[in-house]
XYZ file of C-alpha atoms in Angstrom:
312
model
C 52.602 -11.414 -22.224
C 51.916 -8.105 -23.954
C 48.642 -9.414 -25.240
C 47.580 -10.579 -21.857
C 48.351 -7.114 -20.388
C 46.258 -5.531 -23.117
C 43.403 -7.886 -22.511
C 43.431 -7.218 -18.744
C 43.378 -3.480 -19.326
C 40.444 -3.813 -21.783
C 38.596 -5.889 -19.235
C 39.189 -3.251 -16.520
C 38.165 -0.452 -18.809
C 34.981 -2.401 -19.695
C 34.204 -2.851 -16.062
C 34.667 0.824 -15.345
C 32.451 1.826 -18.222
C 29.710 -0.623 -17.054
C 29.918 0.873 -13.595
C 29.539 4.330 -14.941
C 26.577 3.407 -17.020
C 24.869 1.739 -14.109
C 25.472 4.807 -12.004
C 24.012 7.063 -14.685
C 20.924 4.847 -14.902
C 20.535 4.833 -11.113
C 20.557 8.652 -11.094
C 18.174 9.111 -14.034
C 15.601 11.613 -12.651
C 12.944 10.117 -14.928
C 13.160 6.657 -13.562
C 11.703 5.609 -10.199
C 10.905 2.295 -8.491
C 8.144 1.519 -6.083
C 7.906 -1.405 -3.691
C 4.560 -2.836 -2.705
C 3.128 -5.646 -0.621
C 0.127 -7.674 -1.821
C -2.287 -5.428 0.201
C -5.185 -3.992 -1.757
C -4.603 -0.278 -0.881
C -0.881 -0.573 -1.623
C -1.458 -2.258 -4.985
C -4.076 0.347 -5.901
C -1.928 3.356 -4.933
C 1.190 1.940 -6.632
C -0.512 1.261 -9.928
C -2.252 4.582 -9.920
C 1.032 6.303 -9.288
C 2.586 4.336 -12.239
C -0.315 5.357 -14.583
C -0.144 9.056 -13.693
C 3.651 9.466 -13.627
C 4.186 7.553 -16.846
C 1.810 10.007 -18.499
C 4.344 12.585 -17.317
C 7.206 10.861 -19.094
C 8.552 8.796 -16.185
C 9.522 5.195 -16.243
C 8.012 3.578 -13.146
C 9.052 0.063 -12.111
C 6.954 -1.726 -9.441
C 8.542 -4.409 -7.306
C 6.516 -6.793 -5.199
C 7.815 -8.246 -1.944
C 7.026 -8.842 1.724
C 7.066 -5.934 4.086
C 10.508 -6.571 5.664
C 12.608 -6.692 2.466
C 10.690 -3.579 1.131
C 11.727 -1.460 4.157
C 15.200 -2.874 3.845
C 15.403 -2.016 0.147
C 14.072 1.463 0.422
C 16.442 2.236 3.248
C 19.339 0.971 1.202
C 18.260 2.939 -1.896
C 17.642 -0.159 -3.968
C 13.984 0.823 -4.181
C 12.878 4.462 -4.167
C 9.439 4.427 -2.523
C 6.988 2.498 -0.479
C 3.404 3.967 -0.323
C 1.872 1.805 2.365
C 3.651 2.407 5.707
C 1.090 2.240 8.578
C 2.047 4.660 11.369
C 2.558 5.453 14.126
C 2.015 1.886 15.438
C 1.837 -0.945 12.898
C 5.198 -0.392 11.238
C 6.927 1.386 14.103
C 9.650 -1.248 14.485
C 10.619 -0.751 10.881
C 10.699 3.008 11.277
C 12.836 2.674 14.469
C 15.263 0.508 12.516
C 15.435 2.353 9.251
C 13.889 5.810 9.932
C 17.182 7.658 9.725
C 17.581 6.425 6.202
C 14.042 7.285 5.094
C 11.953 10.373 4.492
C 8.215 10.752 4.660
C 7.026 12.433 1.517
C 3.261 12.268 1.871
C 0.282 10.898 3.744
C -2.015 9.221 1.161
C -4.659 8.146 3.698
C -5.872 9.063 7.204
C -8.024 6.988 9.566
C -6.652 3.599 8.661
C -7.733 0.764 11.001
C -6.808 -2.818 11.867
C -8.837 -5.429 13.672
C -10.987 -8.519 13.527
C -13.934 -8.140 11.103
C -17.156 -10.060 10.660
C -20.185 -9.741 8.304
C -22.775 -7.475 9.802
C -25.321 -10.300 10.066
C -23.057 -11.932 12.666
C -24.835 -11.105 16.037
C -21.769 -10.540 18.168
C -20.012 -7.160 18.532
C -16.899 -7.739 20.648
C -13.756 -9.910 20.522
C -14.679 -11.294 24.030
C -17.751 -13.010 22.502
C -15.793 -15.130 20.046
C -15.090 -18.030 22.426
C -18.775 -18.456 23.231
C -19.471 -18.728 19.485
C -16.329 -20.624 18.426
C -18.281 -23.513 16.848
C -20.131 -21.151 14.543
C -16.782 -19.776 13.430
C -15.499 -23.321 12.958
C -12.887 -22.515 15.560
C -10.840 -20.432 13.094
C -9.810 -16.837 12.424
C -8.970 -16.525 8.733
C -5.751 -14.477 8.484
C -3.387 -13.226 5.832
C 0.435 -13.601 5.206
C 2.631 -14.970 8.021
C 4.846 -12.200 9.295
C 2.434 -9.413 8.467
C 2.032 -6.938 11.347
C -1.643 -7.536 11.398
C -1.003 -11.266 11.999
C 1.409 -10.535 14.814
C -1.211 -8.251 16.432
C -3.855 -11.005 16.043
C -1.499 -13.506 17.764
C -1.357 -11.061 20.592
C -5.122 -10.754 20.573
C -5.522 -14.544 20.740
C -3.224 -14.584 23.808
C -4.563 -11.407 25.572
C -8.217 -12.492 25.110
C -7.518 -16.179 25.695
C -9.217 -16.991 22.434
C -9.926 -20.670 21.725
C -10.006 -20.025 17.922
C -6.965 -20.899 15.834
C -5.391 -18.176 13.642
C -5.118 -19.589 10.134
C -2.510 -17.898 7.951
C -3.267 -17.561 4.238
C -2.997 -14.485 2.006
C -5.040 -11.401 1.263
C -6.760 -12.901 -1.774
C -7.391 -16.229 -0.022
C -8.883 -14.488 2.976
C -11.230 -12.462 0.793
C -12.225 -15.600 -1.127
C -13.207 -17.269 2.170
C -15.126 -14.198 3.133
C -17.003 -14.037 -0.167
C -17.988 -17.677 0.118
C -19.189 -17.234 3.651
C -21.258 -14.100 2.813
C -22.842 -15.913 -0.122
C -24.077 -18.661 2.218
C -24.740 -16.390 5.246
C -22.184 -18.379 7.232
C -20.312 -16.909 10.220
C -16.706 -15.969 9.643
C -14.116 -13.789 11.370
C -11.135 -12.482 9.397
C -8.121 -10.220 10.005
C -9.420 -7.007 8.492
C -8.189 -3.490 7.701
C -9.485 -0.279 6.165
C -8.992 0.940 3.602
C -9.882 -2.303 1.824
C -12.194 -2.977 -1.077
C -14.004 -5.752 0.901
C -15.623 -3.032 3.097
C -17.094 -1.419 -0.059
C -18.303 -4.751 -1.460
C -19.634 -6.485 1.689
C -21.448 -5.195 4.753
C -18.838 -5.727 7.450
C -18.028 -4.495 10.943
C -15.067 -4.537 13.264
C -15.329 -6.359 16.572
C -14.820 -4.038 19.502
C -11.332 -4.352 20.909
C -11.718 -3.357 24.627
C -8.094 -4.275 25.405
C -6.768 -2.008 22.656
C -4.561 -4.725 21.113
C -5.013 -3.304 17.574
C -4.393 0.259 18.668
C -6.076 3.405 17.511
C -6.692 4.637 13.973
C -3.515 5.303 11.956
C -2.311 7.037 8.839
C -0.768 5.582 5.749
C 2.592 7.261 4.887
C 4.537 7.336 1.612
C 8.183 6.856 2.541
C 11.184 7.190 0.306
C 14.940 6.793 0.378
C 16.538 9.752 2.141
C 17.367 12.485 -0.291
C 14.606 11.422 -2.748
C 12.916 14.823 -2.618
C 16.079 16.507 -3.759
C 16.651 14.065 -6.600
C 13.024 13.972 -7.688
C 11.338 17.245 -6.716
C 8.450 16.828 -9.187
C 7.526 13.416 -7.789
C 7.966 14.693 -4.239
C 5.587 17.553 -4.986
C 3.162 15.001 -6.526
C 3.068 12.976 -3.294
C 2.267 16.105 -1.239
C -0.987 16.208 -3.077
C -1.452 12.377 -3.285
C -4.258 11.911 -0.705
C -7.408 9.988 -0.787
C -10.803 10.141 0.877
C -12.178 6.809 2.028
C -14.739 6.827 -0.856
C -12.074 7.488 -3.465
C -9.687 4.770 -2.352
C -12.478 2.275 -1.736
C -13.766 2.790 -5.252
C -10.314 2.554 -6.739
C -9.611 -0.726 -5.013
C -13.091 -2.097 -5.884
C -12.558 -1.363 -9.563
C -9.048 -2.866 -9.584
C -10.415 -6.073 -8.118
C -12.232 -6.489 -11.454
C -8.910 -6.375 -13.336
C -6.768 -9.278 -11.959
C -3.332 -9.333 -13.513
C -4.313 -6.052 -15.360
C -3.976 -3.701 -12.416
C -2.565 -0.890 -14.572
C -5.606 -0.979 -16.824
C -7.853 -0.958 -13.699
C -6.048 2.183 -12.405
C -6.562 3.922 -15.706
C -10.292 3.030 -15.820
C -10.707 4.724 -12.362
C -8.595 7.720 -13.486
C -10.870 8.196 -16.516
C -13.860 8.326 -14.192
C -12.117 10.958 -12.062
C -10.244 13.357 -14.310
C -10.260 15.945 -11.549
C -7.707 13.839 -9.741
C -5.091 14.938 -12.354
C -5.455 18.535 -11.200
C -5.540 17.543 -7.500
C -2.405 15.404 -7.601
C -0.302 17.125 -10.162
C 0.934 20.659 -10.179
C -0.895 22.646 -12.894
C 2.276 24.428 -13.878
C 3.982 21.252 -15.013
C 1.030 19.005 -15.704
C 1.248 17.663 -19.342
C -2.228 16.241 -19.179
C -4.099 19.449 -18.715
C -2.719 22.618 -20.123
C -5.283 24.624 -18.189
C -6.575 23.992 -14.650
C -10.130 22.943 -15.631
C -11.294 22.324 -12.117
C -11.536 25.187 -9.673
C -10.728 22.989 -6.687
C -9.609 24.377 -3.453
C -6.838 21.869 -2.605
C -6.489 23.107 0.950
C -10.144 22.532 1.633
C -10.567 19.234 -0.217
C -7.265 17.654 0.756
C -5.589 18.603 4.003
C -1.927 19.622 3.793
C 0.663 16.990 4.333
C 3.479 17.384 6.848
C 6.993 16.171 6.267
C 7.539 14.540 9.656
C 6.357 11.219 11.067
C 3.160 11.720 12.927
């Protein structure tokens, strides 16, 4: 009986020690986690962040999932960051549900856009013209992942415009593979598109005019974090205030990373070597381990607009 009592106490002690260790790990200021969806801009920004912060001594873990579990995980504190929240419209439902448990720590990109896209050689310019040319499009709109906000909006577009084309769910990579094949053969194709995306840098594309406004106006992409993240990780929070891309920068980054399948971190580092000035733009010169001196006399306020802390 005495041995059993000692054994139980040892088990309880071990459980307490394991809990304390896990808590200490969770609070390690040099470890952060980033959730990302398989969208080109999110992959690019997440891996670039990993490359830059790991040079500063951080351990950065990337976690891939669909959009709903990512918002849930960030709100619950199981994942620290998500860099690809489209606001104020696309992900508004998630922000309404979880916004009180999140904080916006940066705006990586302005003028993001959703819609239906076609190659520029396609001779129609509006969504209304799709029905009259449905045979040339094989009666299909090539989509991405089921459940993506863009797919939900496209279902609305199909209904609102009375489209006689079927929305075909696939994935981002599958959609761009169909697009590439069609462009190579000069075939007509319509896809669910968005900018920023590398396909607009690689192919000559255009959005179809959306007279009914189903896809909304241009948006911004926000970096959102678990509430309290800025206090726990002030250096990383300061980093994301400077973490902002022009369309040319982000398009080039995504385009380069497309040439490094399953080696995304390597692709991010290749782009970073081409643009060493980004180190000074994104990282505070006072704490930047990569450049002891600010080698680029860049006016941050003129080149990259200041980021607010609230949801726009």
